PDB file of C-alpha atoms and ligand atoms in Angstrom:
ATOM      1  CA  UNK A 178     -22.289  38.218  -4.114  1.00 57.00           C
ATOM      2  CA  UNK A 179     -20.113  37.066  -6.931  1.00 62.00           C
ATOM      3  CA  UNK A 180     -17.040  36.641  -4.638  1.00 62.00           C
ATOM      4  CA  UNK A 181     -18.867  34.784  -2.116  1.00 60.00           C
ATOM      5  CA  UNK A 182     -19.914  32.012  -5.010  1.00 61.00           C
ATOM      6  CA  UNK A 183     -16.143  32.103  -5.996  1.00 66.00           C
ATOM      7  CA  UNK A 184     -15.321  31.525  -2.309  1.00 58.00           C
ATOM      8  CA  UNK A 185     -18.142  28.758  -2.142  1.00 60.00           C
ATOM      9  CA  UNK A 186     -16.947  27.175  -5.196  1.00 57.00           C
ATOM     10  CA  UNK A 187     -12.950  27.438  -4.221  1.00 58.00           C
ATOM     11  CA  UNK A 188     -13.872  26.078  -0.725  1.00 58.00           C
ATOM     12  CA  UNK A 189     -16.583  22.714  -2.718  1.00 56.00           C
ATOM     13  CA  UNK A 190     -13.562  22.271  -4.572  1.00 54.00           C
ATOM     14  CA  UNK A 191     -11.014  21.928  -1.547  1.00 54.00           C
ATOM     15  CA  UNK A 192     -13.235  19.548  -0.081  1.00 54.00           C
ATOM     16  CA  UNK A 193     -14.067  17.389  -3.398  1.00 50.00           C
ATOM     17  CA  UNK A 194     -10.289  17.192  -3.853  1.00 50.00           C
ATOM     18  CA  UNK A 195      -9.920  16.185  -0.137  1.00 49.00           C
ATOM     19  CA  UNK A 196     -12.539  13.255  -0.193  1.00 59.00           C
ATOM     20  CA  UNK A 197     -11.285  12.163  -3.416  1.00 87.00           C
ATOM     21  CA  UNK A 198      -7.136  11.270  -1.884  1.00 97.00           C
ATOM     22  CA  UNK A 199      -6.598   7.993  -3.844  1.00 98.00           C
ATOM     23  CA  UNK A 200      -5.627   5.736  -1.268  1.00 98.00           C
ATOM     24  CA  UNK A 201      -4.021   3.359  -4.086  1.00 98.00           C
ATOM     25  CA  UNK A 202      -0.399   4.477  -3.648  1.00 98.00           C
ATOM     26  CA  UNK A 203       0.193   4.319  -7.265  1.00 98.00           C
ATOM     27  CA  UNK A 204      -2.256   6.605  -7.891  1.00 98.00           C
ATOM     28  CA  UNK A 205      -0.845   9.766  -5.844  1.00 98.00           C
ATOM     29  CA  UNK A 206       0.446  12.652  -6.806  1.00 98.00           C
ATOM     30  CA  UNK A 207       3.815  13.041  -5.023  1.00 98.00           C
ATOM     31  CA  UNK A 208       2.498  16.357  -3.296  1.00 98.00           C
ATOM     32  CA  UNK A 209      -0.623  14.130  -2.741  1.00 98.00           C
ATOM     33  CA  UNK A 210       1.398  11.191  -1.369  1.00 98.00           C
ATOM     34  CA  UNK A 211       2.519  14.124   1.810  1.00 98.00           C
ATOM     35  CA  UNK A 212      -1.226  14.967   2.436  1.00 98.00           C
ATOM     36  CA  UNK A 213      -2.351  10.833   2.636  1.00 98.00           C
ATOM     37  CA  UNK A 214       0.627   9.907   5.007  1.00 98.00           C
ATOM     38  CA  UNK A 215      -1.125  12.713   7.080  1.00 98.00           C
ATOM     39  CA  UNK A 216      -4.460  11.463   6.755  1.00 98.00           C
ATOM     40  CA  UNK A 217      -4.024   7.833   6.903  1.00 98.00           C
ATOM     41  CA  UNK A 218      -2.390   8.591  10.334  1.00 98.00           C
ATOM     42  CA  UNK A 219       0.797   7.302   9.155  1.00 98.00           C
ATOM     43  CA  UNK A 220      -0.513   3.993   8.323  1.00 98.00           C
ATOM     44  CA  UNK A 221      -0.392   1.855   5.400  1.00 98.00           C
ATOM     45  CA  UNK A 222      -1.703  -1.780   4.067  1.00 98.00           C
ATOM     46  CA  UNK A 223       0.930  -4.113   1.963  1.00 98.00           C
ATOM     47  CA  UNK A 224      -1.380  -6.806   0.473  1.00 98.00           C
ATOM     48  CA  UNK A 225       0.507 -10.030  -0.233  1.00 98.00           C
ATOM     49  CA  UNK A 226      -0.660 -12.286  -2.887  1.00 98.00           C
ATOM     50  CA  UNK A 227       1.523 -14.597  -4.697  1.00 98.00           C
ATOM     51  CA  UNK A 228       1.628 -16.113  -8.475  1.00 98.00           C
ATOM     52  CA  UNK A 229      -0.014 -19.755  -8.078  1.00 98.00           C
ATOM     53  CA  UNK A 230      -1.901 -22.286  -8.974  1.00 98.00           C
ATOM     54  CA  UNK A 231      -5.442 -22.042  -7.502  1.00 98.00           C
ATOM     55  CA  UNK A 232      -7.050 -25.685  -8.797  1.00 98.00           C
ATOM     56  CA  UNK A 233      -8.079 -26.339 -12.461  1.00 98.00           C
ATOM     57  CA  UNK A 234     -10.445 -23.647 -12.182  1.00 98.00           C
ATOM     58  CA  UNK A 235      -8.965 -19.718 -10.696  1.00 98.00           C
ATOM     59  CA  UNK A 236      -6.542 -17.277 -11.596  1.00 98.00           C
ATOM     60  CA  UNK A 237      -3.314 -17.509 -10.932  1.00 98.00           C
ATOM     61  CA  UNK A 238      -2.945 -14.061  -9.349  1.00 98.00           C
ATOM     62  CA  UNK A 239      -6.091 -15.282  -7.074  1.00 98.00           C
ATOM     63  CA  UNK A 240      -4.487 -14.699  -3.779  1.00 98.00           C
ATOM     64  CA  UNK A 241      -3.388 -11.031  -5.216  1.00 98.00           C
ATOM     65  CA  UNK A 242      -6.515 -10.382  -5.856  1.00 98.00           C
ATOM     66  CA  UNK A 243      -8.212 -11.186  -2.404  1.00 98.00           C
ATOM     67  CA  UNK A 244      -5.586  -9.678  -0.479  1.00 98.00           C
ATOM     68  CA  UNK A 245      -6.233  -6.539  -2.517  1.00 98.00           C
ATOM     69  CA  UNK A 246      -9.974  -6.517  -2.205  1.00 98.00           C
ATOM     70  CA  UNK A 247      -9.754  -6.691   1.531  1.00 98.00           C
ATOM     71  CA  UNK A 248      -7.530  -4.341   1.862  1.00 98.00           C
ATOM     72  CA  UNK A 249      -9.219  -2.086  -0.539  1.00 98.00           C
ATOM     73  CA  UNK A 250     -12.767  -2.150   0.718  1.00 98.00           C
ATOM     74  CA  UNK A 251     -11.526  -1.214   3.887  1.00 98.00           C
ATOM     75  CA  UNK A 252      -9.658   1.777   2.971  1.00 98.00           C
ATOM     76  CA  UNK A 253     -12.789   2.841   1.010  1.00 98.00           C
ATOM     77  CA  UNK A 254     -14.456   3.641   4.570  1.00 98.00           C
ATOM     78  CA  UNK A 255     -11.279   3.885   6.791  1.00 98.00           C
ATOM     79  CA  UNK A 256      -8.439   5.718   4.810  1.00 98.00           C
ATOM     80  CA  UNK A 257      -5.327   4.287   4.751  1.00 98.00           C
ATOM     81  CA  UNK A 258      -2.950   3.677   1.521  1.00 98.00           C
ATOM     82  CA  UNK A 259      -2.795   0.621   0.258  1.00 98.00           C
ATOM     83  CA  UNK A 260       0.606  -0.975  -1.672  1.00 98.00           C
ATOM     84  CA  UNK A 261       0.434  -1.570  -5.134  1.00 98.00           C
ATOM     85  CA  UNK A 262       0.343  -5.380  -6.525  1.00 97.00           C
ATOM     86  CA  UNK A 263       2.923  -7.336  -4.094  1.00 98.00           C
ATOM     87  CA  UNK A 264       3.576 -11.125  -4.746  1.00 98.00           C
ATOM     88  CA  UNK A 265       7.020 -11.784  -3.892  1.00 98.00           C
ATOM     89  CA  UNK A 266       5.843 -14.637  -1.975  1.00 97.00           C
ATOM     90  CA  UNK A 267       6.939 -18.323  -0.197  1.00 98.00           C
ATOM     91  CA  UNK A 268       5.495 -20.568  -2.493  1.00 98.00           C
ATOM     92  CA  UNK A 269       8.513 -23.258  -3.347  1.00 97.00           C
ATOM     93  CA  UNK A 270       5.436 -26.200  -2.484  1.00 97.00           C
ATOM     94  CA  UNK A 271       4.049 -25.160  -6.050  1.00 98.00           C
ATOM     95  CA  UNK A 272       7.023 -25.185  -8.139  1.00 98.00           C
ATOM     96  CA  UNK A 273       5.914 -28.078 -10.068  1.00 98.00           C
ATOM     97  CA  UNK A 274       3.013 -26.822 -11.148  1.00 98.00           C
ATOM     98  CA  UNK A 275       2.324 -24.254 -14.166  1.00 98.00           C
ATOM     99  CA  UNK A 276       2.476 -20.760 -13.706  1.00 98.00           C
ATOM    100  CA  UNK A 277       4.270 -20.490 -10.065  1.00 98.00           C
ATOM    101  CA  UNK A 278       6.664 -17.800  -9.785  1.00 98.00           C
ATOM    102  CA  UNK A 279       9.177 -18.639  -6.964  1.00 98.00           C
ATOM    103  CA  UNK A 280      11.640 -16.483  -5.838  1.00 98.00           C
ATOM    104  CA  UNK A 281      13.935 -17.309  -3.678  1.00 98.00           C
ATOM    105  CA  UNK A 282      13.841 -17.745   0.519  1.00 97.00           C
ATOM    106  CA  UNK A 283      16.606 -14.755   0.255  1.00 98.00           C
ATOM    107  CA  UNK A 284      14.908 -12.246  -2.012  1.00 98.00           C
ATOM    108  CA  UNK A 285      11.605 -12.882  -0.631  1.00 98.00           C
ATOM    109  CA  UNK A 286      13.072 -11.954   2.571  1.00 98.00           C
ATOM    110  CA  UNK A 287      15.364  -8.935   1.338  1.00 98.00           C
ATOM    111  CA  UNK A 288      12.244  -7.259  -0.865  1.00 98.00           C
ATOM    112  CA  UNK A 289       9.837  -7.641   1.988  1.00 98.00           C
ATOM    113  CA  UNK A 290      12.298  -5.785   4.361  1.00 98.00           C
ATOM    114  CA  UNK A 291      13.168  -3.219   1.905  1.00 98.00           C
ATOM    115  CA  UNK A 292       9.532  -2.466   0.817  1.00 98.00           C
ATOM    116  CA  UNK A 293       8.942  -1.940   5.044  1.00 98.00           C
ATOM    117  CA  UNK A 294      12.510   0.699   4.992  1.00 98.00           C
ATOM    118  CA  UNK A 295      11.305   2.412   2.065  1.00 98.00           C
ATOM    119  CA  UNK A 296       7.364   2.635   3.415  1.00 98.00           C
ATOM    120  CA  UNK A 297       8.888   4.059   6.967  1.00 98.00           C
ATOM    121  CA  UNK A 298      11.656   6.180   4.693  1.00 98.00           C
ATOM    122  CA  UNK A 299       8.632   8.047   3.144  1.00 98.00           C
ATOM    123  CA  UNK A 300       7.321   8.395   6.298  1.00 98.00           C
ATOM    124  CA  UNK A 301       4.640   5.651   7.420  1.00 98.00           C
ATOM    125  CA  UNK A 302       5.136   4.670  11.319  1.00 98.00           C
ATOM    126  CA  UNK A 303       2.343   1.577  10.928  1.00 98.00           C
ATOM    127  CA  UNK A 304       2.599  -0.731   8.184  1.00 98.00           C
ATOM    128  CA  UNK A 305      -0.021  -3.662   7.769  1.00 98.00           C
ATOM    129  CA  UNK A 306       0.117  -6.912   5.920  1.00 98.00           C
ATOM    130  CA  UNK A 307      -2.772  -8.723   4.680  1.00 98.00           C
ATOM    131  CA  UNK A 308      -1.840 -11.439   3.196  1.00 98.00           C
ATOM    132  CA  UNK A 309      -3.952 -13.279   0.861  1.00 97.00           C
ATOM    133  CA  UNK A 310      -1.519 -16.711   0.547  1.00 97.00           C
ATOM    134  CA  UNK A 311      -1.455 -19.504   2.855  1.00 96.00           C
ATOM    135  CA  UNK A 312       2.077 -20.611   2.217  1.00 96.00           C
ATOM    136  CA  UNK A 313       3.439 -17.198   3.848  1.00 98.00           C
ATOM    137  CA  UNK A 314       2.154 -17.811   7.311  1.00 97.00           C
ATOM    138  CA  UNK A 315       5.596 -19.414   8.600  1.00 96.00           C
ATOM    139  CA  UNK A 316       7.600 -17.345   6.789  1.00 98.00           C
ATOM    140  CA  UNK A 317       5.334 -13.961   7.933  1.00 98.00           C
ATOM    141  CA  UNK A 318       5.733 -15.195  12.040  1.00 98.00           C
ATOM    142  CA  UNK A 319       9.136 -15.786  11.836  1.00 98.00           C
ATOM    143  CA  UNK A 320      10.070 -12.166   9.630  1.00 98.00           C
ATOM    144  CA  UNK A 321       7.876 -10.571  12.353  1.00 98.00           C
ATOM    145  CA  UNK A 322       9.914 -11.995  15.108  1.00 98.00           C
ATOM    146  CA  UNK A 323      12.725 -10.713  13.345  1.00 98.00           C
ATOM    147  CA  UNK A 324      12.142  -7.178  13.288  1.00 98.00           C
ATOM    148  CA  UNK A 325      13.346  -7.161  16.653  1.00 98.00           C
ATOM    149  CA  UNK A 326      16.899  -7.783  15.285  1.00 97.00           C
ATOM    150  CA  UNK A 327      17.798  -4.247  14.971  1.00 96.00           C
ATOM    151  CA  UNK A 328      16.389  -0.640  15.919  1.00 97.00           C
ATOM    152  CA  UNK A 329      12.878   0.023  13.760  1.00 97.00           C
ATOM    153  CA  UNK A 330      11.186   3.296  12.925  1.00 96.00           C
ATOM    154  CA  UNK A 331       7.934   1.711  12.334  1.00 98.00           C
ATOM    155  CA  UNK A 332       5.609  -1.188  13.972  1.00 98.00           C
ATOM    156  CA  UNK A 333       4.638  -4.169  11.832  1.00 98.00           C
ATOM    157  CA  UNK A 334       0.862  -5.372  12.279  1.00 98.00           C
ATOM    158  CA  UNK A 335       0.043  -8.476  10.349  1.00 98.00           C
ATOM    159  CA  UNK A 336      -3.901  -8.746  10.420  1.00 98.00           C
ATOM    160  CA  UNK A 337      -5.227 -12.120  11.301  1.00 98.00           C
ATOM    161  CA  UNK A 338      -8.944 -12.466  10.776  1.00 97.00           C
ATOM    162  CA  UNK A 339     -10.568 -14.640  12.879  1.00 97.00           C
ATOM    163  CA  UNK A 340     -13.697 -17.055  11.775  1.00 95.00           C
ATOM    164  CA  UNK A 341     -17.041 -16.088  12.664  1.00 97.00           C
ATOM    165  CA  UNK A 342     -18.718 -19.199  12.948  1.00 96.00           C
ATOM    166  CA  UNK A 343     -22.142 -17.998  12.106  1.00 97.00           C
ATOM    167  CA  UNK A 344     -20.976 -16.265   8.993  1.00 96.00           C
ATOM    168  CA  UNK A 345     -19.153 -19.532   7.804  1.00 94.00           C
ATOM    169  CA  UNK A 346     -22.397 -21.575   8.453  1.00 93.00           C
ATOM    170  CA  UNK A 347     -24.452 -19.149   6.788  1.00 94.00           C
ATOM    171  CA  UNK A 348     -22.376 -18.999   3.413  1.00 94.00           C
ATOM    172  CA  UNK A 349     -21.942 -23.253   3.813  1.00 92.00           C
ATOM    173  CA  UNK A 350     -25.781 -22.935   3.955  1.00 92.00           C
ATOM    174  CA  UNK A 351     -25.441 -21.165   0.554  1.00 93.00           C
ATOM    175  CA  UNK A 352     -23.216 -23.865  -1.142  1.00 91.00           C
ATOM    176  CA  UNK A 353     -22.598 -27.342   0.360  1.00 80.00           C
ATOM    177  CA  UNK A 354     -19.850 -28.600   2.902  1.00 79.00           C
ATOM    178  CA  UNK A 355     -16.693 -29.264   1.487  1.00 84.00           C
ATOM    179  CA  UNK A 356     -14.960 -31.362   2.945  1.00 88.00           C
ATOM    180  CA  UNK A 357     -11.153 -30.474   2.280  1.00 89.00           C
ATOM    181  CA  UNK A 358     -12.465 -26.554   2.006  1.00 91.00           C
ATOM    182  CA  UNK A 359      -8.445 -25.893   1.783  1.00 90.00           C
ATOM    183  CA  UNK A 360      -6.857 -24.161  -0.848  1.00 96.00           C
ATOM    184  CA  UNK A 361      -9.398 -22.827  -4.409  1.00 97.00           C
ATOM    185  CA  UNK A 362     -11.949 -25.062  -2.356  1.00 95.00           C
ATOM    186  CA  UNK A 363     -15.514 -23.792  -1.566  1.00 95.00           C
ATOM    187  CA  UNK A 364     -14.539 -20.685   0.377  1.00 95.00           C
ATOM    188  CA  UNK A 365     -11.841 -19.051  -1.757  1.00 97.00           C
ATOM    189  CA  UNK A 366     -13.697 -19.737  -4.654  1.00 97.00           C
ATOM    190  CA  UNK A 367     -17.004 -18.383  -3.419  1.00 97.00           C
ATOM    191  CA  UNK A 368     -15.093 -15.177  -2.635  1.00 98.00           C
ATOM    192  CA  UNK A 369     -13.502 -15.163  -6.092  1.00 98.00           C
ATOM    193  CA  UNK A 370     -16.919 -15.336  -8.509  1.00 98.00           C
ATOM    194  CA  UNK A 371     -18.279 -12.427  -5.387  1.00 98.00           C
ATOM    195  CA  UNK A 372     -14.766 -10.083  -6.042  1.00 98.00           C
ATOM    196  CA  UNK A 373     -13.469 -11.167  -9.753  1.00 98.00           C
ATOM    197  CA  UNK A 374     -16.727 -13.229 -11.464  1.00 98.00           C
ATOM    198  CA  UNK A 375     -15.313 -13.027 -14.890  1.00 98.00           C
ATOM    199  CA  UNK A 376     -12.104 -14.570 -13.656  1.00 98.00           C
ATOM    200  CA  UNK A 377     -13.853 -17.583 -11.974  1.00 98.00           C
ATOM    201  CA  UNK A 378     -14.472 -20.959 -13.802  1.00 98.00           C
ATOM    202  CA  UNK A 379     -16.859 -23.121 -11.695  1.00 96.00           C
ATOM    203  CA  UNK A 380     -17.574 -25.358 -14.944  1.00 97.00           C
ATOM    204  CA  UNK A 381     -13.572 -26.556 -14.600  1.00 98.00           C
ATOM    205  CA  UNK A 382     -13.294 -26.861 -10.667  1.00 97.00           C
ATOM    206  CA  UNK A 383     -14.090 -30.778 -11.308  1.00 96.00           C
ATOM    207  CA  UNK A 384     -11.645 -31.524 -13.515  1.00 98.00           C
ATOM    208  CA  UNK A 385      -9.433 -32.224 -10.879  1.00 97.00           C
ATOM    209  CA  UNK A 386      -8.998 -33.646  -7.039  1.00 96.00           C
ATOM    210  CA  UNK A 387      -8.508 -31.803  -4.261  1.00 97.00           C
ATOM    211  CA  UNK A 388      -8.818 -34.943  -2.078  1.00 97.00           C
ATOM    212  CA  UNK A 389      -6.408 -34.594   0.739  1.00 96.00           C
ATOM    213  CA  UNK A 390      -4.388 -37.645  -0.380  1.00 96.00           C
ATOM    214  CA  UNK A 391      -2.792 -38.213   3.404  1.00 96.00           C
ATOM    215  CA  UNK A 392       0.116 -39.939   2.165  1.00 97.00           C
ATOM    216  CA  UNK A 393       2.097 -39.216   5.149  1.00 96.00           C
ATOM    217  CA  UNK A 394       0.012 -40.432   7.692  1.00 95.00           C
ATOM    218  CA  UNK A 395       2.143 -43.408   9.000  1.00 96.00           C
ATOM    219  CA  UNK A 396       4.618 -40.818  10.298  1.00 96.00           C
ATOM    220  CA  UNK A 397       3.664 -39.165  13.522  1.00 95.00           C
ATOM    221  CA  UNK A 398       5.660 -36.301  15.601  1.00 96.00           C
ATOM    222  CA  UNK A 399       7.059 -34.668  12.036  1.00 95.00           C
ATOM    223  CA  UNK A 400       7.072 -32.069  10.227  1.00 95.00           C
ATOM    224  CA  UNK A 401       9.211 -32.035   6.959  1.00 96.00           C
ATOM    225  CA  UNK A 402       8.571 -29.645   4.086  1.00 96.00           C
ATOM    226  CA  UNK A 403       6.670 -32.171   1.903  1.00 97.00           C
ATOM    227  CA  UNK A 404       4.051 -32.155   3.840  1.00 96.00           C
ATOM    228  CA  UNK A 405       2.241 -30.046   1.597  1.00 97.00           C
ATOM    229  CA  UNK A 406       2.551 -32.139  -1.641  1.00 97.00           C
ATOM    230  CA  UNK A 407       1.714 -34.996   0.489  1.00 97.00           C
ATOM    231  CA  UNK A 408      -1.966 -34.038   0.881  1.00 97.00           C
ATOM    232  CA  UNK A 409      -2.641 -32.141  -2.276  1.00 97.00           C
ATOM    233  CA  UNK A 410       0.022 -32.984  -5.049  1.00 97.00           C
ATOM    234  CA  UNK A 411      -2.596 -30.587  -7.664  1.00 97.00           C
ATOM    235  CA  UNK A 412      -1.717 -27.882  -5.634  1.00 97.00           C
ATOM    236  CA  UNK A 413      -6.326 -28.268  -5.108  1.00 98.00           C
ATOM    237  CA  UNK A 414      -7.715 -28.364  -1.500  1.00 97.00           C
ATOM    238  CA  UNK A 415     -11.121 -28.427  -1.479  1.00 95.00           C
ATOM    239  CA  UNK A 416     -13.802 -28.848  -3.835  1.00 95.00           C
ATOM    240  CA  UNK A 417     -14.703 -25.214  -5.679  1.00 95.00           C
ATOM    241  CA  UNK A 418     -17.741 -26.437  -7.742  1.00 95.00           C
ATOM    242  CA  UNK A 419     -20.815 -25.516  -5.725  1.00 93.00           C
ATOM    243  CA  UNK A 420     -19.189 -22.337  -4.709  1.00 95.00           C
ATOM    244  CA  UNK A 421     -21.139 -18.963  -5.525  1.00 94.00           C
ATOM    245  CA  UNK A 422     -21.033 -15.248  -5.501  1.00 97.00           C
ATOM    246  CA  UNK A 423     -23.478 -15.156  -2.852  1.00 97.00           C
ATOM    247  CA  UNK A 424     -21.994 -16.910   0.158  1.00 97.00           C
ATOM    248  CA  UNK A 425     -18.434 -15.026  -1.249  1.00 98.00           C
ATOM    249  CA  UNK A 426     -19.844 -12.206  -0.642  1.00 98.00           C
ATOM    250  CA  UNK A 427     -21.087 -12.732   3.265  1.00 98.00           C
ATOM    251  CA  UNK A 428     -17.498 -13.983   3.525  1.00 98.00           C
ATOM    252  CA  UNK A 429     -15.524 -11.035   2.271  1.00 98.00           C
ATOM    253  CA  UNK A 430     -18.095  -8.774   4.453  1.00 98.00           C
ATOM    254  CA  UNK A 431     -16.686 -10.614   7.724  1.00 98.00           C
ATOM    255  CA  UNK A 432     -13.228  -9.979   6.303  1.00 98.00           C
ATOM    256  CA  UNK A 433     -13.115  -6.537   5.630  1.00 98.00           C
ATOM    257  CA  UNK A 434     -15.491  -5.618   8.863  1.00 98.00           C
ATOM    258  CA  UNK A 435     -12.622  -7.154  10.866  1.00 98.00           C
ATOM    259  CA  UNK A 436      -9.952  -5.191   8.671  1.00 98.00           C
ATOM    260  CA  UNK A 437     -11.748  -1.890   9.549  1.00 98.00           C
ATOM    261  CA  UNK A 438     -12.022  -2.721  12.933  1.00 98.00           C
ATOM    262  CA  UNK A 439      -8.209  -3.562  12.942  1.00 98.00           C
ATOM    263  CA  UNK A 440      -7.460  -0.281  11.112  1.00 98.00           C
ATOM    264  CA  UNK A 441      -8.613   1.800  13.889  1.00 98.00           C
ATOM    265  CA  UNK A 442      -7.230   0.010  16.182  1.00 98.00           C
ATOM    266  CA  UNK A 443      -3.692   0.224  14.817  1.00 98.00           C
ATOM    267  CA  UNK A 444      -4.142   4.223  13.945  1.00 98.00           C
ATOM    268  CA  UNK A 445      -5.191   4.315  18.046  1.00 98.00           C
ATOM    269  CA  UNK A 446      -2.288   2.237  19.260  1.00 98.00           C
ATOM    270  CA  UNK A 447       0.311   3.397  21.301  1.00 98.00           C
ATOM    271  CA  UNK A 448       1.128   0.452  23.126  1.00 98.00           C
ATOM    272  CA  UNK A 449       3.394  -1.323  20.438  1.00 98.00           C
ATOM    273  CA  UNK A 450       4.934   1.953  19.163  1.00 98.00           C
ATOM    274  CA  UNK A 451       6.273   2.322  23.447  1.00 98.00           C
ATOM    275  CA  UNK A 452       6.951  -0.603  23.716  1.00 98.00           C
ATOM    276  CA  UNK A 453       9.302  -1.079  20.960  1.00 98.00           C
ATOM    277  CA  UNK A 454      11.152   2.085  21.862  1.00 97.00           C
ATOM    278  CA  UNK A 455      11.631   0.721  25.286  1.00 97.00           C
ATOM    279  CA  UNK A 456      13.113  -2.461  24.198  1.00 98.00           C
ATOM    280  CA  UNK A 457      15.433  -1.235  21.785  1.00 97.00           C
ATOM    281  CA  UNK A 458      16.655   1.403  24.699  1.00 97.00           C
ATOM    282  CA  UNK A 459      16.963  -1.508  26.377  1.00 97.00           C
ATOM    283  CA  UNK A 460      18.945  -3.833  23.860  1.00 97.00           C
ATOM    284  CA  UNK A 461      21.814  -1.375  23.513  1.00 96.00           C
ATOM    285  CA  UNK A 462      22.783  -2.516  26.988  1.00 96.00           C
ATOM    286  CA  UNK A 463      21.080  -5.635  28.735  1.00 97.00           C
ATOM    287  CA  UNK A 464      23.470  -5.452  32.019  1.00 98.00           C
ATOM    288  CA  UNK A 465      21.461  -2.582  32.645  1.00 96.00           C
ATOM    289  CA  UNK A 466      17.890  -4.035  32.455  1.00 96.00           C
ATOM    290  CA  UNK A 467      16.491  -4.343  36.127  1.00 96.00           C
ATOM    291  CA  UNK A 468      16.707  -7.861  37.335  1.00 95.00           C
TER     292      UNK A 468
HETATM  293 ZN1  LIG B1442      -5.323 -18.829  -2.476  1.00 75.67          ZN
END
C-alpha cells in the first residue's frame, strides 16, 4: 500500500512538472528547454515590439507589450515557446521623438536573421513572428522574401490577423469612432488599459493631435519615406481618450483566437516545410528544372 502512494505521488508529480513547462524561453531549464522543443512540436513565437513613442499618453515599450500578450495567451492554451523581449525594430520615422531607440537598417536585419539561425540551431523547424509594430510590415515582407536567398532549416510564418468586423463594431460600440484610429488611437489604447492598465494614461491622450495632417496630398503616384511624418508629425494616430479596458479586451480575444488557430495550423503544416526543400533542390541547378 505504501509503495503504491509513493508510485501515485512520483507519477502526480511527473505530470505536475509536465503541465507546468514554462513556455517563456527564459524561464527553462536547459534540460527543460529539450523537453519544450518536443512538445511545442518544434515551434516557436518571436514577438516583435519596438521602443517608441505611442502618443502623449502609452508606454514606450507599448508595442512589446502587445506583441507579447498575444503571443502569450496563446501559448497558455496551445504550447509553444515564446522569445523573450525582442525590439530590434524599423522605426527610423520616430527618431525625432523622445525615447525611440533606432538601430540601424543593417543590424535590424543581421539580429533578426541570427535570432532565426540560433532558434533553428537549438532545434526549432517553425518559427513565428507576431509583431506588435506597424513600422516593420515592409521591412518583415521583404526579410521573408529573402529567406529564399540561401538553403533554410526552418520555415518562417509571420501571423497576420485579419479584422473581424463584428468584433471591431462591437468594441467601437464600447468607445466612440475615431476617426484616425491609427497608431496609440482608440484601438491600441483600448487593448493597452485591457493588457497593462497601470501603464495606460487616458487623462493625457488629449494633450496632443493625432489629426492626420495630409500634408502630402498634392502629390499623387508616390511614395517617399516621409510619408509617415507627413500625416502624423507627433508620432499620434488616432484619438486614445474614450478608449477602455472593455472593448480592449473583445479586441485582444479576436487576436489571440486567431493566433491559436494559426498555431495549429503551423504545428500541422507540411506543405511549406516540402515545399521549401523542393525549391532549394531545385536552386542548386535551374537548367535542370522541367520546362
Ligand atoms: Zn503601437
Amino acid at each position: 500500500m505504501q509503495k503504491l502512494i509513493q508510485l501515485f505521488l512520483l507519477l502526480l508529480s511527473f505530470s505536475l512538472s509536465a503541465q507546468e513547462l514554462p513556455y517563456r524561453l527564459e524561464e527553462l531549464t536547459a534540460p527543460d528547454f529539450a523537453k519544450a522543443v518536443e512538445k511545442s512540436s518544434k515551434t516557436c513565437i518571436i514577438p516583435i515590439g519596438v521602443l517608441e513613442k505611442h502618443g502623449p499618453h502609452l508606454p514606450l515599450g507599448t508595442d512589446l507589450y502587445m506583441a507579447r500578450e498575444y503571443a502569450l495567451r496563446a501559448a497558455e492554451q496551445e504550447y509553444t515557446v515564446v522569445f523573450p523581449w525582442y525590439y530590434f525594430s524599423q522605426i527610423n520615422e520616430a527618431r525625432h521623438q523622445p525615447g525611440t531607440i533606432s538601430y540601424s537598417p543593417e543590424l535590424i536585419w543581421l539580429m533578426l536573421q541570427e535570432t532565426l539561425d540560433e532558434l533553428s540551431r537549438n532545434g526549432f523547424e517553425k518559427i513565428i513572428i507576431v509583431n506588435g509594430h506597424g513600422g516593420n510590415n515592409a521591412f518583415l515582407n521583404f526579410f521573408g522574401m529573402a529567406q529564399l536567398s540561401e538553403r533554410r532549416n526552418y520555415a518562417l510564418y509571420w501571423f497576420r490577423p485579419e479584422d473581424n468586423r463584428e468584433v471591431n463594431e462591437k468594441a467601437e460600440a464600447l468607445t466612440q469612432d475615431d476617426k484616425y484610429d491609427s497608431h496609440a488611437g482608440n484601438s491600441e489604447t483600448s487593448e493597452m488599459a485591457a493588457a497593462q492598465p497601470t501603464l495606460v494614461h487616458i487623462d493625457r491622450a488629449g494633450q496632443q493631435s493625432g489629426v492626420d495632417q495630409n500634408r502630402m496630398n498634392k502629390l499623387k503616384y508616390v511614395y517617399t519615406g516621409i510619408w509617415w511624418y507627413a500625416s502624423y508629425p507627433n508620432h499620434y494616430g488616432g484619438d486614445g481618450s474614450k478608449a477602455n479596458a472593455e472593448a480592449g479586451e473583445l479586441l485582444i480575444n479576436e487576436t489571440v483566437s486567431q493566433l491559436i488557430e494559426m498555431i495549429r495550423l503551423v504545428k500541422a503544416d507540411t506543405v511549406v516545410p516540402e515545399l521549401q526543400k523542393q525549391f532549394f533542390e531545385q536552386t542548386k541547378n535551374p537548367l535542370k528544372t522541367k520546362q
